[in-house]
mmCIF file of C-alpha atoms and ligand atoms in Angstrom:
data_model
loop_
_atom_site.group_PDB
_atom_site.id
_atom_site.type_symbol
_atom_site.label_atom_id
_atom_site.label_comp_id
_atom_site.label_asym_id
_atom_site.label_seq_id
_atom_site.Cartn_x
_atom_site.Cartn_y
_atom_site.Cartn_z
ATOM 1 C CA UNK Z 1 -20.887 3.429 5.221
ATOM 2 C CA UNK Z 2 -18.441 0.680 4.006
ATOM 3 C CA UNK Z 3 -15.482 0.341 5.400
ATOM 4 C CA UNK Z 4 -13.391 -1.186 2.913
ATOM 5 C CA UNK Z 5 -14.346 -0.511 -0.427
ATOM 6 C CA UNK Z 6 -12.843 -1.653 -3.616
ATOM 7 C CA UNK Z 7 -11.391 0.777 -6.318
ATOM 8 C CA UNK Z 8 -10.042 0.251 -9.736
ATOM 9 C CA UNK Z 9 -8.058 2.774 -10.924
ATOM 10 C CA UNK Z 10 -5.047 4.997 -10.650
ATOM 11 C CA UNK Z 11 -3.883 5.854 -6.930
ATOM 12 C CA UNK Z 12 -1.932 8.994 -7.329
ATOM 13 C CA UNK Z 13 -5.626 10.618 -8.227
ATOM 14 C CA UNK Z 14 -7.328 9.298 -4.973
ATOM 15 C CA UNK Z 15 -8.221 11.700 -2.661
ATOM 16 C CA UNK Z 16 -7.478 10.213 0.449
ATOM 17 C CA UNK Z 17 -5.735 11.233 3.703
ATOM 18 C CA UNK Z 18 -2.849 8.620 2.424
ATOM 19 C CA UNK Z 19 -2.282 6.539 -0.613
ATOM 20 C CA UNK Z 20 0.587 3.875 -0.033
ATOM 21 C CA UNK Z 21 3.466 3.403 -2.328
ATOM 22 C CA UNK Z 22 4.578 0.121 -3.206
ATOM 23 C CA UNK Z 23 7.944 0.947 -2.642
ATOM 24 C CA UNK Z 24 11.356 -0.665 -2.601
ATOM 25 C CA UNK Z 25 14.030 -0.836 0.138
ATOM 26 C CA UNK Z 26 16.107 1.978 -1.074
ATOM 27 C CA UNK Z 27 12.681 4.478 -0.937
ATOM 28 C CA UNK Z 28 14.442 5.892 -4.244
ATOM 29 C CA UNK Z 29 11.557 5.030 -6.642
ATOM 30 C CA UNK Z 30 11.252 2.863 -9.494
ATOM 31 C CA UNK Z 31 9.052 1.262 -12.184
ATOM 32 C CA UNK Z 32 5.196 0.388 -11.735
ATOM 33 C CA UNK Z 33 3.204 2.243 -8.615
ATOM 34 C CA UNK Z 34 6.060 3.799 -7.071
ATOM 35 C CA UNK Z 35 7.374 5.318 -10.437
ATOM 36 C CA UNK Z 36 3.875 6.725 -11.319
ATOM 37 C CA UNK Z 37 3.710 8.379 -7.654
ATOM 38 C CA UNK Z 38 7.101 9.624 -8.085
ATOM 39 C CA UNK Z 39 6.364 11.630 -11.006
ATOM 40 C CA UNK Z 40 2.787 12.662 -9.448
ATOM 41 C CA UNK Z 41 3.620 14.160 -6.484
ATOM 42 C CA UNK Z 42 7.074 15.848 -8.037
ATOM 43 C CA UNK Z 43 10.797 16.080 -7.408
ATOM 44 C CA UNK Z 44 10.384 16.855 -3.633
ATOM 45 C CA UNK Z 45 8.693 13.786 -2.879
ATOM 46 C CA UNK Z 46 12.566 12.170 -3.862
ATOM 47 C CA UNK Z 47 14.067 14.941 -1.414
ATOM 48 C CA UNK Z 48 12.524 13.717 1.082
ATOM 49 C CA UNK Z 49 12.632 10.364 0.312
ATOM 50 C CA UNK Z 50 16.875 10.756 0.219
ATOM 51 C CA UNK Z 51 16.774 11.737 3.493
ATOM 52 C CA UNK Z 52 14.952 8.554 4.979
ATOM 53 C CA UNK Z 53 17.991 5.806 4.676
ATOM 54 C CA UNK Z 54 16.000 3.765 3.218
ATOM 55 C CA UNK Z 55 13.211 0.985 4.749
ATOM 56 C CA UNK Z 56 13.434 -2.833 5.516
ATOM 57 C CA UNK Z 57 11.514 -5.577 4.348
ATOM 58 C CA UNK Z 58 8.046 -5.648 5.682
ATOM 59 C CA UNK Z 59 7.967 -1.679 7.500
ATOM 60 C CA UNK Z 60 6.936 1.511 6.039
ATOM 61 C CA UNK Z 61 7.539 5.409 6.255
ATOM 62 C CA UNK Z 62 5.515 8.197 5.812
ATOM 63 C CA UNK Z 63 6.408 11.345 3.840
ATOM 64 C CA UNK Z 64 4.575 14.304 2.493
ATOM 65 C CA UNK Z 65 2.357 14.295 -0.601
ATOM 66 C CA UNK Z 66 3.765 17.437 -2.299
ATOM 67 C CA UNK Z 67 1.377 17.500 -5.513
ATOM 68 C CA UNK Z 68 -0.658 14.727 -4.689
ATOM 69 C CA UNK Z 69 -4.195 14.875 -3.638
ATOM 70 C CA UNK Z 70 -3.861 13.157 -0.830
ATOM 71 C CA UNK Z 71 -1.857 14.519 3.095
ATOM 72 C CA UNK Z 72 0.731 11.743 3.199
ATOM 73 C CA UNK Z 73 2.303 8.765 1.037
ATOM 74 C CA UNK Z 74 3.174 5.921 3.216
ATOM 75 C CA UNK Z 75 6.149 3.561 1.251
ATOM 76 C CA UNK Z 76 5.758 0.372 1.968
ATOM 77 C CA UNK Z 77 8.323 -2.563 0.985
ATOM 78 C CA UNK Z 78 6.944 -5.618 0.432
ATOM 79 C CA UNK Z 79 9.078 -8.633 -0.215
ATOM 80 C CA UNK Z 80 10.138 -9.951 -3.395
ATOM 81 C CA UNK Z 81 8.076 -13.566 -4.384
ATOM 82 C CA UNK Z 82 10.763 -15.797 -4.268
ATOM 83 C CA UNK Z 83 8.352 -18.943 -4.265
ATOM 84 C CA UNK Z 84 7.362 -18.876 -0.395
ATOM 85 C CA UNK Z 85 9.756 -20.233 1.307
ATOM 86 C CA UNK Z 86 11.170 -17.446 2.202
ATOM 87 C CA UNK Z 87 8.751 -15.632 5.045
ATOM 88 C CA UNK Z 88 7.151 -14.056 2.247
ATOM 89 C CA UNK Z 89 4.067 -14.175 3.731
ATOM 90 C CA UNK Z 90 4.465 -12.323 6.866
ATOM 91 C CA UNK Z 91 6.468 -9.666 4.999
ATOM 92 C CA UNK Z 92 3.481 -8.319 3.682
ATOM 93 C CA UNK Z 93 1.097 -9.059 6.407
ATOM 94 C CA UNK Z 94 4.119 -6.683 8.049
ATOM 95 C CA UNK Z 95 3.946 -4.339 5.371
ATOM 96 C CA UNK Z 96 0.483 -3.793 5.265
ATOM 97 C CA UNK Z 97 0.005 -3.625 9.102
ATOM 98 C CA UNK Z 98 3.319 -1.358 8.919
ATOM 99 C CA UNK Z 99 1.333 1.387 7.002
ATOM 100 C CA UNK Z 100 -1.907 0.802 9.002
ATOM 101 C CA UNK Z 101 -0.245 1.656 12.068
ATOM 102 C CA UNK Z 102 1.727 4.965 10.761
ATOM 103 C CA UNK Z 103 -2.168 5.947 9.924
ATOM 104 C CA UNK Z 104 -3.159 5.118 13.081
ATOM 105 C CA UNK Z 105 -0.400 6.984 14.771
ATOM 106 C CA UNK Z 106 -0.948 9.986 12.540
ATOM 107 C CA UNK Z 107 -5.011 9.815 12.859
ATOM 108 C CA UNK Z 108 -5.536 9.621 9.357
ATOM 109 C CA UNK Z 109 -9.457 8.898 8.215
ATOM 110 C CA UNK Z 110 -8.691 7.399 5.110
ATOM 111 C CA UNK Z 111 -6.166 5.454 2.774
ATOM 112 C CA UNK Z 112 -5.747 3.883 0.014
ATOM 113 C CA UNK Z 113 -3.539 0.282 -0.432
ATOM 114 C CA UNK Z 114 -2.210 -0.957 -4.257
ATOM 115 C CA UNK Z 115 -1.652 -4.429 -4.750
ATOM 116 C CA UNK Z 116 1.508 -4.768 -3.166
ATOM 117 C CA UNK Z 117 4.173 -7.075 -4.677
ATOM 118 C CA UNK Z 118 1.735 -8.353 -6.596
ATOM 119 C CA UNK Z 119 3.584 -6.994 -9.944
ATOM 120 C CA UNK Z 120 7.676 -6.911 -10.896
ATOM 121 C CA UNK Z 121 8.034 -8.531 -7.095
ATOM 122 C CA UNK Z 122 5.712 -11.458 -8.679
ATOM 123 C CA UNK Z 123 3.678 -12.535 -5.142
ATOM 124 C CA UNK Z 124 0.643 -14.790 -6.340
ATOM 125 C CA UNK Z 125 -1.750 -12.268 -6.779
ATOM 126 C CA UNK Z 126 -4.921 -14.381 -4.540
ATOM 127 C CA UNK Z 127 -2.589 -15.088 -2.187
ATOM 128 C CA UNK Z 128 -1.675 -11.618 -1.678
ATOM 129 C CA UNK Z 129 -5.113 -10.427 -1.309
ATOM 130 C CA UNK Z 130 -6.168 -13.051 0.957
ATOM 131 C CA UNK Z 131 -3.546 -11.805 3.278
ATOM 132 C CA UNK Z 132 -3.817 -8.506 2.320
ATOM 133 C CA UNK Z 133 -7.870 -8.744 3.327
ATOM 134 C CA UNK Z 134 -7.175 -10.688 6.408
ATOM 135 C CA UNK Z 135 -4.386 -8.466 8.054
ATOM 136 C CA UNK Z 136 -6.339 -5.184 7.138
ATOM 137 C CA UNK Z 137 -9.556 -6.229 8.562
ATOM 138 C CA UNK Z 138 -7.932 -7.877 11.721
ATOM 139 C CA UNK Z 139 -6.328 -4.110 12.579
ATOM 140 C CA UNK Z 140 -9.842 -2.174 11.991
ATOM 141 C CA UNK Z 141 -11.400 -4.494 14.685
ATOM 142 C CA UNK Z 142 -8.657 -2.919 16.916
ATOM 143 C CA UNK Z 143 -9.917 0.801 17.837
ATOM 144 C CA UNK Z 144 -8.812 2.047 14.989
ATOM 145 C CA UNK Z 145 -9.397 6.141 13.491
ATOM 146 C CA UNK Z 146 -9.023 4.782 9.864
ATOM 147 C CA UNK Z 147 -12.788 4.979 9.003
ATOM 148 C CA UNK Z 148 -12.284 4.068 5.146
ATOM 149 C CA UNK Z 149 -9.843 1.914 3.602
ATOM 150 C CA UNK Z 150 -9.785 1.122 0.118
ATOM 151 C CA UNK Z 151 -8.462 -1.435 -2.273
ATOM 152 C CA UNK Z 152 -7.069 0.562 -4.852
ATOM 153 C CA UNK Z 153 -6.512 -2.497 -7.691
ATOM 154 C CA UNK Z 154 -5.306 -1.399 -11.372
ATOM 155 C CA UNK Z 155 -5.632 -4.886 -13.393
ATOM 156 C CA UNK Z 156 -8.426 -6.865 -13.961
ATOM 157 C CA UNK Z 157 -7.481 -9.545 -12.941
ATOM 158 C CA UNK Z 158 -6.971 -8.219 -9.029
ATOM 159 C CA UNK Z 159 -10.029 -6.598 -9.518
ATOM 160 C CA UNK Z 160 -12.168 -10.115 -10.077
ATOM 161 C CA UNK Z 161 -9.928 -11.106 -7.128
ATOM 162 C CA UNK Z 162 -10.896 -8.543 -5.123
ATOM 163 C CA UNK Z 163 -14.378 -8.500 -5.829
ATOM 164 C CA UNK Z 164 -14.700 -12.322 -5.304
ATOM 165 C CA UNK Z 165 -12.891 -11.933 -2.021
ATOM 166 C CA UNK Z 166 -14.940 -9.009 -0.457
ATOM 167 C CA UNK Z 167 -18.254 -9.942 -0.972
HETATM 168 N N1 AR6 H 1 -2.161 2.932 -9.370
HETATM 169 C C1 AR6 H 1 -2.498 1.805 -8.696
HETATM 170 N N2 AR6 H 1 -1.900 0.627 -8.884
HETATM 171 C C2 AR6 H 1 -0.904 0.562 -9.803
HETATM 172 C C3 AR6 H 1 -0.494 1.690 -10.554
HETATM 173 C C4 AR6 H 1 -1.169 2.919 -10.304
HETATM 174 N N3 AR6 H 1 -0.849 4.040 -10.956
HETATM 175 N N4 AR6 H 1 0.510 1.293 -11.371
HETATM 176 C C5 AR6 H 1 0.718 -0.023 -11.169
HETATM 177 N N5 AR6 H 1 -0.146 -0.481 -10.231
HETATM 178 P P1 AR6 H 1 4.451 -2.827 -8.747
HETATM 179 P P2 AR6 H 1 5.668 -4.390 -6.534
HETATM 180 C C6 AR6 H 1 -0.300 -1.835 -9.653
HETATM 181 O O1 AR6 H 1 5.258 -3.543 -9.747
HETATM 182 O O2 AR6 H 1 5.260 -5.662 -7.171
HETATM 183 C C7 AR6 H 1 8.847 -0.745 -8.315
HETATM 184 O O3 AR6 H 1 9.848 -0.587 -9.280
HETATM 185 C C8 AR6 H 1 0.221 -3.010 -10.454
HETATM 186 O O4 AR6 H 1 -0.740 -3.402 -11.426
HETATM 187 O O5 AR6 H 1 4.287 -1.374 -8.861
HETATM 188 O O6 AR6 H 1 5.408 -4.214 -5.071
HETATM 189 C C9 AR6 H 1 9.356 -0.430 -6.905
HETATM 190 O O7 AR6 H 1 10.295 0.604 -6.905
HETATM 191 C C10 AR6 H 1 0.390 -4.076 -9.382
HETATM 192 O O8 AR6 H 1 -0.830 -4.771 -9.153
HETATM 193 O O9 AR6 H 1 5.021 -3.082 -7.226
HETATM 194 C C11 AR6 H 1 9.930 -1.727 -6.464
HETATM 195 O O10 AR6 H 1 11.252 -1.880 -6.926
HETATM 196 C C12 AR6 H 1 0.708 -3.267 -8.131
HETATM 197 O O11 AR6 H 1 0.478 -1.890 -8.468
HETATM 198 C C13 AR6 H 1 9.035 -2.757 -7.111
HETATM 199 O O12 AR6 H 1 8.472 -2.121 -8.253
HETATM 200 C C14 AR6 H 1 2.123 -3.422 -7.628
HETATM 201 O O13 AR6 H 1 3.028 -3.537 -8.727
HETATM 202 C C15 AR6 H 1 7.926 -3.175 -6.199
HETATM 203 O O14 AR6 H 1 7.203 -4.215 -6.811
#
Protein backbone atom coordinates (compact mmCIF):
# COMPACT_ATOMS: atom_id res chain seq x y z
CA UNK A 1 0.00 0.00 0.00
CA UNK A 2 1.17 3.63 -0.70
CA UNK A 3 1.84 5.67 1.79
CA UNK A 4 1.34 8.99 0.50
CA UNK A 5 -1.01 9.20 -2.14
CA UNK A 6 -2.14 12.13 -4.10
CA UNK A 7 -5.86 13.35 -4.22
CA UNK A 8 -7.60 15.99 -6.16
CA UNK A 9 -10.59 17.03 -4.86
CA UNK A 10 -12.64 18.47 -2.07
CA UNK A 11 -11.33 17.65 1.61
CA UNK A 12 -14.36 18.10 3.73
CA UNK A 13 -15.67 14.72 1.74
CA UNK A 14 -12.49 12.63 2.59
CA UNK A 15 -12.96 10.00 4.78
CA UNK A 16 -10.07 10.04 6.80
CA UNK A 17 -9.25 9.81 10.53
CA UNK A 18 -8.29 13.77 10.09
CA UNK A 19 -8.45 16.27 7.34
CA UNK A 20 -6.37 19.52 8.20
CA UNK A 21 -7.72 22.97 7.93
CA UNK A 22 -5.75 25.59 6.52
CA UNK A 23 -6.55 27.80 9.12
CA UNK A 24 -5.70 31.27 10.35
CA UNK A 25 -4.35 32.50 13.72
CA UNK A 26 -7.60 33.50 15.17
CA UNK A 27 -9.06 29.58 14.45
CA UNK A 28 -12.35 31.71 13.63
CA UNK A 29 -12.65 30.61 9.96
CA UNK A 30 -12.51 32.35 6.82
CA UNK A 31 -12.48 32.24 2.99
CA UNK A 32 -10.98 29.25 0.83
CA UNK A 33 -10.39 25.64 2.77
CA UNK A 34 -11.14 26.76 6.11
CA UNK A 35 -14.49 28.49 5.05
CA UNK A 36 -15.65 25.36 3.09
CA UNK A 37 -14.84 23.13 6.33
CA UNK A 38 -16.56 25.57 8.41
CA UNK A 39 -19.76 25.24 6.75
CA UNK A 40 -19.19 21.27 6.35
CA UNK A 41 -18.79 20.19 9.58
CA UNK A 42 -21.53 22.93 11.07
CA UNK A 43 -21.87 25.66 13.67
CA UNK A 44 -20.25 23.55 16.49
CA UNK A 45 -17.11 23.15 14.80
CA UNK A 46 -16.92 27.39 15.54
CA UNK A 47 -17.94 26.54 19.30
CA UNK A 48 -15.30 24.82 19.73
CA UNK A 49 -13.06 26.60 17.81
CA UNK A 50 -14.02 29.97 20.24
CA UNK A 51 -12.90 28.22 22.96
CA UNK A 52 -9.23 27.48 21.68
CA UNK A 53 -7.62 31.25 21.97
CA UNK A 54 -6.54 31.02 18.96
CA UNK A 55 -3.04 29.30 17.36
CA UNK A 56 0.45 30.78 16.42
CA UNK A 57 2.24 30.79 13.36
CA UNK A 58 3.55 27.45 12.38
CA UNK A 59 1.42 25.04 15.33
CA UNK A 60 -1.84 23.41 15.06
CA UNK A 61 -4.94 22.20 17.20
CA UNK A 62 -7.15 19.54 16.95
CA UNK A 63 -10.95 19.71 17.35
CA UNK A 64 -13.85 17.48 16.63
CA UNK A 65 -15.33 16.84 13.18
CA UNK A 66 -19.03 17.34 14.06
CA UNK A 67 -20.61 16.58 10.46
CA UNK A 68 -17.62 15.75 8.76
CA UNK A 69 -16.64 12.37 7.63
CA UNK A 70 -13.68 12.28 9.11
CA UNK A 71 -12.78 11.86 13.62
CA UNK A 72 -10.85 15.12 13.94
CA UNK A 73 -9.93 18.48 11.98
CA UNK A 74 -6.50 19.55 12.83
CA UNK A 75 -6.15 23.74 12.05
CA UNK A 76 -3.12 24.48 11.00
CA UNK A 77 -1.68 28.19 10.46
CA UNK A 78 0.64 28.54 8.01
CA UNK A 79 2.40 31.81 7.44
CA UNK A 80 1.47 34.45 5.17
CA UNK A 81 4.09 34.64 1.80
CA UNK A 82 5.58 37.74 2.41
CA UNK A 83 8.45 37.07 -0.24
CA UNK A 84 10.77 34.74 2.03
CA UNK A 85 12.51 36.63 4.00
CA UNK A 86 10.59 36.29 6.60
CA UNK A 87 11.11 32.45 8.09
CA UNK A 88 8.45 31.54 5.86
CA UNK A 89 9.83 28.48 5.18
CA UNK A 90 10.10 26.84 8.44
CA UNK A 91 6.61 28.09 9.32
CA UNK A 92 5.18 25.57 7.30
CA UNK A 93 7.68 22.88 7.64
CA UNK A 94 6.30 23.74 11.49
CA UNK A 95 2.89 23.65 10.46
CA UNK A 96 2.87 20.61 8.71
CA UNK A 97 5.02 18.67 11.29
CA UNK A 98 2.63 20.53 13.94
CA UNK A 99 -0.41 18.48 12.63
CA UNK A 100 1.67 15.29 12.04
CA UNK A 101 2.52 15.13 15.52
CA UNK A 102 -1.17 15.87 17.06
CA UNK A 103 -1.90 12.57 14.74
CA UNK A 104 0.73 10.89 16.12
CA UNK A 105 -0.18 11.74 19.64
CA UNK A 106 -3.80 10.89 19.00
CA UNK A 107 -2.92 7.49 16.93
CA UNK A 108 -4.72 8.48 14.03
CA UNK A 109 -4.25 5.99 10.75
CA UNK A 110 -4.95 8.43 8.30
CA UNK A 111 -5.08 12.22 7.18
CA UNK A 112 -5.48 14.28 4.76
CA UNK A 113 -3.14 17.77 4.13
CA UNK A 114 -4.55 20.85 1.58
CA UNK A 115 -2.12 22.95 0.06
CA UNK A 116 -1.37 25.09 2.79
CA UNK A 117 -0.75 28.83 2.19
CA UNK A 118 -0.50 28.09 -1.07
CA UNK A 119 -3.78 30.32 -1.89
CA UNK A 120 -4.97 34.03 -0.30
CA UNK A 121 -1.52 33.54 1.95
CA UNK A 122 0.24 33.46 -1.70
CA UNK A 123 3.44 30.88 -0.73
CA UNK A 124 4.98 29.78 -4.21
CA UNK A 125 3.03 26.92 -4.78
CA UNK A 126 6.46 24.33 -5.80
CA UNK A 127 8.06 25.65 -3.12
CA UNK A 128 5.44 24.76 -0.79
CA UNK A 129 5.18 21.28 -1.90
CA UNK A 130 8.74 20.64 -1.96
CA UNK A 131 8.72 21.39 1.68
CA UNK A 132 5.55 20.16 2.23
CA UNK A 133 6.89 16.53 0.63
CA UNK A 134 10.13 16.74 2.41
CA UNK A 135 8.91 17.48 6.07
CA UNK A 136 6.02 14.85 5.73
CA UNK A 137 8.13 12.09 4.54
CA UNK A 138 11.05 12.91 7.01
CA UNK A 139 8.30 12.33 10.11
CA UNK A 140 6.89 8.85 8.57
CA UNK A 141 10.53 7.50 8.67
CA UNK A 142 10.17 8.25 12.46
CA UNK A 143 7.89 5.31 14.00
CA UNK A 144 5.09 6.79 13.09
CA UNK A 145 1.01 5.17 13.42
CA UNK A 146 -0.05 7.43 10.44
CA UNK A 147 -0.18 4.58 7.83
CA UNK A 148 -1.75 6.85 4.94
CA UNK A 149 -1.25 10.35 4.26
CA UNK A 150 -2.64 12.07 1.45
CA UNK A 151 -2.15 15.14 -0.63
CA UNK A 152 -5.44 16.44 -0.88
CA UNK A 153 -4.70 19.26 -3.91
CA UNK A 154 -7.88 21.21 -5.44
CA UNK A 155 -6.20 23.17 -8.55
CA UNK A 156 -4.55 21.91 -11.33
CA UNK A 157 -1.93 23.42 -11.21
CA UNK A 158 -0.81 21.79 -7.55
CA UNK A 159 -1.97 18.78 -8.90
CA UNK A 160 0.83 18.70 -11.96
CA UNK A 161 3.02 19.83 -9.03
CA UNK A 162 2.26 17.19 -7.03
CA UNK A 163 2.30 14.58 -9.43
CA UNK A 164 5.72 15.71 -10.85
CA UNK A 165 7.05 15.78 -7.33
CA UNK A 166 5.89 12.27 -6.09
CA UNK A 167 6.80 10.12 -8.68
N1 LIG B 1 -10.64 21.22 -0.43
C1 LIG B 1 -9.29 21.16 -0.61
N2 LIG B 1 -8.54 22.22 -0.92
C2 LIG B 1 -9.15 23.42 -1.06
C3 LIG B 1 -10.55 23.57 -0.90
C4 LIG B 1 -11.30 22.41 -0.57
N3 LIG B 1 -12.63 22.45 -0.39
N4 LIG B 1 -10.85 24.88 -1.10
C5 LIG B 1 -9.70 25.52 -1.40
N5 LIG B 1 -8.67 24.64 -1.39
P1 LIG B 1 -6.56 28.84 1.21
P2 LIG B 1 -4.19 29.65 2.81
C6 LIG B 1 -7.22 24.86 -1.63
O1 LIG B 1 -6.68 30.19 0.63
O2 LIG B 1 -3.48 30.09 1.59
C7 LIG B 1 -8.60 31.43 4.82
O3 LIG B 1 -9.42 32.56 4.74
C8 LIG B 1 -6.82 26.08 -2.42
O4 LIG B 1 -6.93 25.83 -3.82
O5 LIG B 1 -7.77 28.14 1.65
O6 LIG B 1 -3.45 28.80 3.80
C9 LIG B 1 -8.10 31.17 6.25
O7 LIG B 1 -9.07 31.52 7.20
C10 LIG B 1 -5.36 26.26 -2.01
O8 LIG B 1 -4.50 25.46 -2.81
O9 LIG B 1 -5.56 28.83 2.51
C11 LIG B 1 -6.89 32.02 6.33
O10 LIG B 1 -7.21 33.35 6.66
C12 LIG B 1 -5.33 25.70 -0.59
O11 LIG B 1 -6.60 25.07 -0.38
C13 LIG B 1 -6.31 31.96 4.94
O12 LIG B 1 -7.40 31.67 4.07
C14 LIG B 1 -5.11 26.74 0.48
O13 LIG B 1 -5.78 27.96 0.14
C15 LIG B 1 -5.29 30.87 4.81
O14 LIG B 1 -4.71 30.95 3.53
Amino acid sequence: MERIVLYQGDITEMHVDAIVNAANKSLLGGGGVDGAIHRAAGPKLLDECKKLDGCETGKAKITEAYRLACRYVIHAVGPVWYGGKNNEEEMLASAYRNSLQLAADKKLESIAFPNISTGVYRFPKKLAAEIAIKTVRAFLDKESSLEQLFFCVFDDENFEIYEGLLS
